[in-house]
Structure formats: C-alpha cells, structure tokens
C-alpha cells in the first residue's frame, strides 16, 4: 500500500483530520496554498475522478456536502470558497487517490488554469 492517502485513512501517516465518517475523511493539506486548504477524500482507493461510475454519484454528492459544511466551520462560507478536483496528469493530479480541495480565506485567483 504505497498510496499516501490510503496511509492517512489507515492512520499510518499522521494528518490533522477535521471530519470523518464511514465513507470519507477530510484533513488539512500539508502544503496549503490558501489560509483554509482542506482535502476531502473517500476512504476507498478510487484513483481519480475518471474512475467514478454513475452508481458512485452519491459519493461525490456527499463530498460536496461535507465540503460545504467544513467551509462553514472554517468561517469561509460567507466570503466564498472554491472546490477543486484535479484529474490526471494534465489536470494537475499529483496524488492518485480521488480528492477534492477546499480552498478559501483569501481572494483566490480569477484564473482557473
Ligand atoms: P493534487 O495535486 O490535486 O493531487 O493534490 C494533492 C495534494 O495533497 C497537494 O495539495 C499536497 O500538498 C497534498 N498532500 C500530499 N501529501 C499530503 C499529506 N501527507 N498530508 C496532507 N496533504 C498532503
Ligand atoms: Zn489510496
């Protein structure tokens, strides 16, 4: 098991976990690019967005819902925030375990990519 996020799920690599349930966990990004930078991941090792089936739509819906809740808890809901899922090499995905970034706490770039 050489996936860093699977190791975080298993508790073998320490992280600041802010939320967890049966399906997913959320923790602070180790290299934040904004005052709030959280990562939301499924416990299951799904390599990328491109590997999701229609049947897994509830999972991504749940990820968005928890991100919204965490944005409120982090105090960035009113100011605004951004959810990002990088997919594949050209999409900028470095860790091959599906994850959603929650970014906020400052004015984010107007450019997307
Ligand atoms: P991406 O480029 O979309 O694959 O994002 C991967 C993110 O995971 C980056 O923002 C990294 O800083 C973050 N990351 C990598 N390793 C860890 C870790 N051990 N704990 C928390 N965040 C991590
Ligand atoms: Zn994994």
PDB file of C-alpha atoms and ligand atoms in Angstrom:
ATOM      1  CA  UNK A   1       0.000   0.000   0.000  1.00  0.00           C
ATOM      2  CA  UNK A   2       2.070   2.912  -1.219  1.00  0.00           C
ATOM      3  CA  UNK A   3      -0.782   5.391  -1.613  1.00  0.00           C
ATOM      4  CA  UNK A   4      -0.192   8.288   0.783  1.00  0.00           C
ATOM      5  CA  UNK A   5      -3.910   8.990   1.199  1.00  0.00           C
ATOM      6  CA  UNK A   6      -4.684   5.313   1.901  1.00  0.00           C
ATOM      7  CA  UNK A   7      -1.996   5.526   4.585  1.00  0.00           C
ATOM      8  CA  UNK A   8      -3.716   8.579   6.081  1.00  0.00           C
ATOM      9  CA  UNK A   9      -7.040   6.668   6.034  1.00  0.00           C
ATOM     10  CA  UNK A  10      -5.315   3.755   7.798  1.00  0.00           C
ATOM     11  CA  UNK A  11      -3.793   6.095  10.397  1.00  0.00           C
ATOM     12  CA  UNK A  12      -0.264   5.135   9.325  1.00  0.00           C
ATOM     13  CA  UNK A  13       0.620   8.678   8.259  1.00  0.00           C
ATOM     14  CA  UNK A  14      -0.365  11.466  10.660  1.00  0.00           C
ATOM     15  CA  UNK A  15      -2.653  14.235   9.492  1.00  0.00           C
ATOM     16  CA  UNK A  16      -4.941  16.837  11.001  1.00  0.00           C
ATOM     17  CA  UNK A  17      -8.274  15.118  10.417  1.00  0.00           C
ATOM     18  CA  UNK A  18     -11.191  17.546  10.699  1.00  0.00           C
ATOM     19  CA  UNK A  19     -14.024  15.258   9.698  1.00  0.00           C
ATOM     20  CA  UNK A  20     -14.601  11.561   9.203  1.00  0.00           C
ATOM     21  CA  UNK A  21     -17.469   9.205   8.585  1.00  0.00           C
ATOM     22  CA  UNK A  22     -17.921   5.750   7.063  1.00  0.00           C
ATOM     23  CA  UNK A  23     -17.337   6.973   3.537  1.00  0.00           C
ATOM     24  CA  UNK A  24     -14.821   9.801   3.670  1.00  0.00           C
ATOM     25  CA  UNK A  25     -12.324  11.800   5.667  1.00  0.00           C
ATOM     26  CA  UNK A  26     -11.178  15.428   5.481  1.00  0.00           C
ATOM     27  CA  UNK A  27      -7.851  16.798   6.637  1.00  0.00           C
ATOM     28  CA  UNK A  28      -5.637  19.880   6.285  1.00  0.00           C
ATOM     29  CA  UNK A  29      -3.406  19.980   3.235  1.00  0.00           C
ATOM     30  CA  UNK A  30       0.233  19.605   4.266  1.00  0.00           C
ATOM     31  CA  UNK A  31       1.273  22.328   1.808  1.00  0.00           C
ATOM     32  CA  UNK A  32      -1.550  24.885   1.961  1.00  0.00           C
ATOM     33  CA  UNK A  33      -1.927  27.432  -0.834  1.00  0.00           C
ATOM     34  CA  UNK A  34      -4.674  29.379   0.964  1.00  0.00           C
ATOM     35  CA  UNK A  35      -5.476  30.168   4.633  1.00  0.00           C
ATOM     36  CA  UNK A  36      -8.029  27.343   4.521  1.00  0.00           C
ATOM     37  CA  UNK A  37      -6.895  24.411   2.416  1.00  0.00           C
ATOM     38  CA  UNK A  38      -8.556  21.105   3.203  1.00  0.00           C
ATOM     39  CA  UNK A  39      -8.555  17.814   1.326  1.00  0.00           C
ATOM     40  CA  UNK A  40     -11.654  15.624   1.246  1.00  0.00           C
ATOM     41  CA  UNK A  41     -11.190  12.020   0.176  1.00  0.00           C
ATOM     42  CA  UNK A  42     -13.168   8.775   0.027  1.00  0.00           C
ATOM     43  CA  UNK A  43     -11.835   6.061   2.332  1.00  0.00           C
ATOM     44  CA  UNK A  44     -11.951   3.741  -0.663  1.00  0.00           C
ATOM     45  CA  UNK A  45      -8.990   3.919  -3.031  1.00  0.00           C
ATOM     46  CA  UNK A  46     -10.518   5.366  -6.186  1.00  0.00           C
ATOM     47  CA  UNK A  47      -7.612   6.519  -8.395  1.00  0.00           C
ATOM     48  CA  UNK A  48      -9.287   9.534  -9.978  1.00  0.00           C
ATOM     49  CA  UNK A  49     -12.466  11.328 -10.954  1.00  0.00           C
ATOM     50  CA  UNK A  50     -12.318   9.472 -14.272  1.00  0.00           C
ATOM     51  CA  UNK A  51     -12.763   6.135 -12.475  1.00  0.00           C
ATOM     52  CA  UNK A  52     -16.143   7.027 -10.995  1.00  0.00           C
ATOM     53  CA  UNK A  53     -19.247   5.277 -12.231  1.00  0.00           C
ATOM     54  CA  UNK A  54     -22.782   6.645 -12.291  1.00  0.00           C
ATOM     55  CA  UNK A  55     -23.542   4.461  -9.274  1.00  0.00           C
ATOM     56  CA  UNK A  56     -20.952   6.409  -7.269  1.00  0.00           C
ATOM     57  CA  UNK A  57     -22.698   9.764  -7.767  1.00  0.00           C
ATOM     58  CA  UNK A  58     -23.926   9.757  -4.143  1.00  0.00           C
ATOM     59  CA  UNK A  59     -20.298   9.672  -3.006  1.00  0.00           C
ATOM     60  CA  UNK A  60     -19.301  12.819  -4.908  1.00  0.00           C
ATOM     61  CA  UNK A  61     -22.516  14.484  -3.752  1.00  0.00           C
ATOM     62  CA  UNK A  62     -21.586  13.621  -0.185  1.00  0.00           C
ATOM     63  CA  UNK A  63     -18.066  15.033  -0.702  1.00  0.00           C
ATOM     64  CA  UNK A  64     -19.534  18.360  -1.883  1.00  0.00           C
ATOM     65  CA  UNK A  65     -21.955  18.417   1.034  1.00  0.00           C
ATOM     66  CA  UNK A  66     -19.227  17.847   3.604  1.00  0.00           C
ATOM     67  CA  UNK A  67     -17.048  20.465   1.901  1.00  0.00           C
ATOM     68  CA  UNK A  68     -19.901  22.969   2.293  1.00  0.00           C
ATOM     69  CA  UNK A  69     -20.227  22.084   5.980  1.00  0.00           C
ATOM     70  CA  UNK A  70     -16.483  22.406   6.517  1.00  0.00           C
ATOM     71  CA  UNK A  71     -16.457  25.787   4.749  1.00  0.00           C
ATOM     72  CA  UNK A  72     -18.995  26.989   7.305  1.00  0.00           C
ATOM     73  CA  UNK A  73     -16.984  25.538  10.169  1.00  0.00           C
ATOM     74  CA  UNK A  74     -13.801  27.194   8.867  1.00  0.00           C
ATOM     75  CA  UNK A  75     -15.610  30.544   8.668  1.00  0.00           C
ATOM     76  CA  UNK A  76     -15.139  30.965   4.908  1.00  0.00           C
ATOM     77  CA  UNK A  77     -18.672  30.220   3.724  1.00  0.00           C
ATOM     78  CA  UNK A  78     -19.770  33.843   3.587  1.00  0.00           C
ATOM     79  CA  UNK A  79     -16.645  35.177   1.912  1.00  0.00           C
ATOM     80  CA  UNK A  80     -16.669  32.420  -0.680  1.00  0.00           C
ATOM     81  CA  UNK A  81     -14.520  29.429  -1.472  1.00  0.00           C
ATOM     82  CA  UNK A  82     -13.514  27.051  -4.229  1.00  0.00           C
ATOM     83  CA  UNK A  83     -13.782  23.279  -4.625  1.00  0.00           C
ATOM     84  CA  UNK A  84     -11.259  21.687  -6.977  1.00  0.00           C
ATOM     85  CA  UNK A  85     -10.792  18.131  -8.164  1.00  0.00           C
ATOM     86  CA  UNK A  86      -7.695  17.655 -10.297  1.00  0.00           C
ATOM     87  CA  UNK A  87      -7.905  14.675 -12.627  1.00  0.00           C
ATOM     88  CA  UNK A  88      -4.949  13.062 -14.382  1.00  0.00           C
ATOM     89  CA  UNK A  89      -1.552  14.441 -15.288  1.00  0.00           C
ATOM     90  CA  UNK A  90      -2.678  17.393 -17.386  1.00  0.00           C
ATOM     91  CA  UNK A  91      -5.375  18.141 -14.826  1.00  0.00           C
ATOM     92  CA  UNK A  92      -2.631  18.586 -12.225  1.00  0.00           C
ATOM     93  CA  UNK A  93      -3.360  15.492 -10.131  1.00  0.00           C
ATOM     94  CA  UNK A  94      -0.279  14.535  -8.111  1.00  0.00           C
ATOM     95  CA  UNK A  95      -1.792  12.020  -5.665  1.00  0.00           C
ATOM     96  CA  UNK A  96      -3.564   9.143  -7.460  1.00  0.00           C
ATOM     97  CA  UNK A  97      -6.382   8.810  -4.903  1.00  0.00           C
ATOM     98  CA  UNK A  98      -9.544  10.809  -5.650  1.00  0.00           C
ATOM     99  CA  UNK A  99      -9.630  14.017  -3.596  1.00  0.00           C
ATOM    100  CA  UNK A 100     -11.374  17.361  -3.506  1.00  0.00           C
ATOM    101  CA  UNK A 101      -9.600  20.548  -2.425  1.00  0.00           C
ATOM    102  CA  UNK A 102     -11.489  23.122  -0.339  1.00  0.00           C
ATOM    103  CA  UNK A 103      -9.765  26.478  -0.737  1.00  0.00           C
ATOM    104  CA  UNK A 104     -10.627  29.803   0.837  1.00  0.00           C
ATOM    105  CA  UNK A 105      -9.766  32.507   3.336  1.00  0.00           C
ATOM    106  CA  UNK A 106      -8.360  34.918   0.748  1.00  0.00           C
ATOM    107  CA  UNK A 107      -9.334  36.266  -2.662  1.00  0.00           C
ATOM    108  CA  UNK A 108      -8.487  33.408  -4.988  1.00  0.00           C
ATOM    109  CA  UNK A 109      -7.088  33.861  -8.472  1.00  0.00           C
ATOM    110  CA  UNK A 110      -9.557  34.775 -11.189  1.00  0.00           C
ATOM    111  CA  UNK A 111      -7.744  32.336 -13.441  1.00  0.00           C
ATOM    112  CA  UNK A 112      -8.704  28.703 -13.288  1.00  0.00           C
ATOM    113  CA  UNK A 113      -5.840  27.050 -15.011  1.00  0.00           C
TER     114      UNK A 113
HETATM  115  P1  LIG B   1      -3.271  17.174  -6.278  1.00  0.00           P
HETATM  116  O1  LIG B   1      -2.180  17.994  -6.876  1.00  0.00           O
HETATM  117  O2  LIG B   1      -4.650  17.606  -6.664  1.00  0.00           O
HETATM  118  O3  LIG B   1      -3.036  15.688  -6.473  1.00  0.00           O
HETATM  119  O4  LIG B   1      -3.199  17.459  -4.715  1.00  0.00           O
HETATM  120  C1  LIG B   1      -2.542  16.663  -3.794  1.00  0.00           C
HETATM  121  C2  LIG B   1      -2.496  17.427  -2.515  1.00  0.00           C
HETATM  122  O5  LIG B   1      -2.190  16.560  -1.464  1.00  0.00           O
HETATM  123  C3  LIG B   1      -1.438  18.545  -2.501  1.00  0.00           C
HETATM  124  O6  LIG B   1      -2.057  19.800  -2.263  1.00  0.00           O
HETATM  125  C4  LIG B   1      -0.499  18.127  -1.367  1.00  0.00           C
HETATM  126  O7  LIG B   1       0.004  19.219  -0.641  1.00  0.00           O
HETATM  127  C5  LIG B   1      -1.409  17.246  -0.522  1.00  0.00           C
HETATM  128  N1  LIG B   1      -0.714  16.257   0.290  1.00  0.00           N
HETATM  129  C6  LIG B   1       0.229  15.387  -0.111  1.00  0.00           C
HETATM  130  N2  LIG B   1       0.629  14.625   0.915  1.00  0.00           N
HETATM  131  C7  LIG B   1      -0.083  15.024   1.999  1.00  0.00           C
HETATM  132  C8  LIG B   1      -0.124  14.626   3.367  1.00  0.00           C
HETATM  133  N3  LIG B   1       0.672  13.652   3.843  1.00  0.00           N
HETATM  134  N4  LIG B   1      -0.967  15.259   4.206  1.00  0.00           N
HETATM  135  C9  LIG B   1      -1.766  16.259   3.737  1.00  0.00           C
HETATM  136  N5  LIG B   1      -1.784  16.667   2.450  1.00  0.00           N
HETATM  137  C10 LIG B   1      -0.947  16.064   1.600  1.00  0.00           C
HETATM  138 ZN1  LIG B   2      -5.310   5.431  -1.948  1.00  0.00          ZN
END
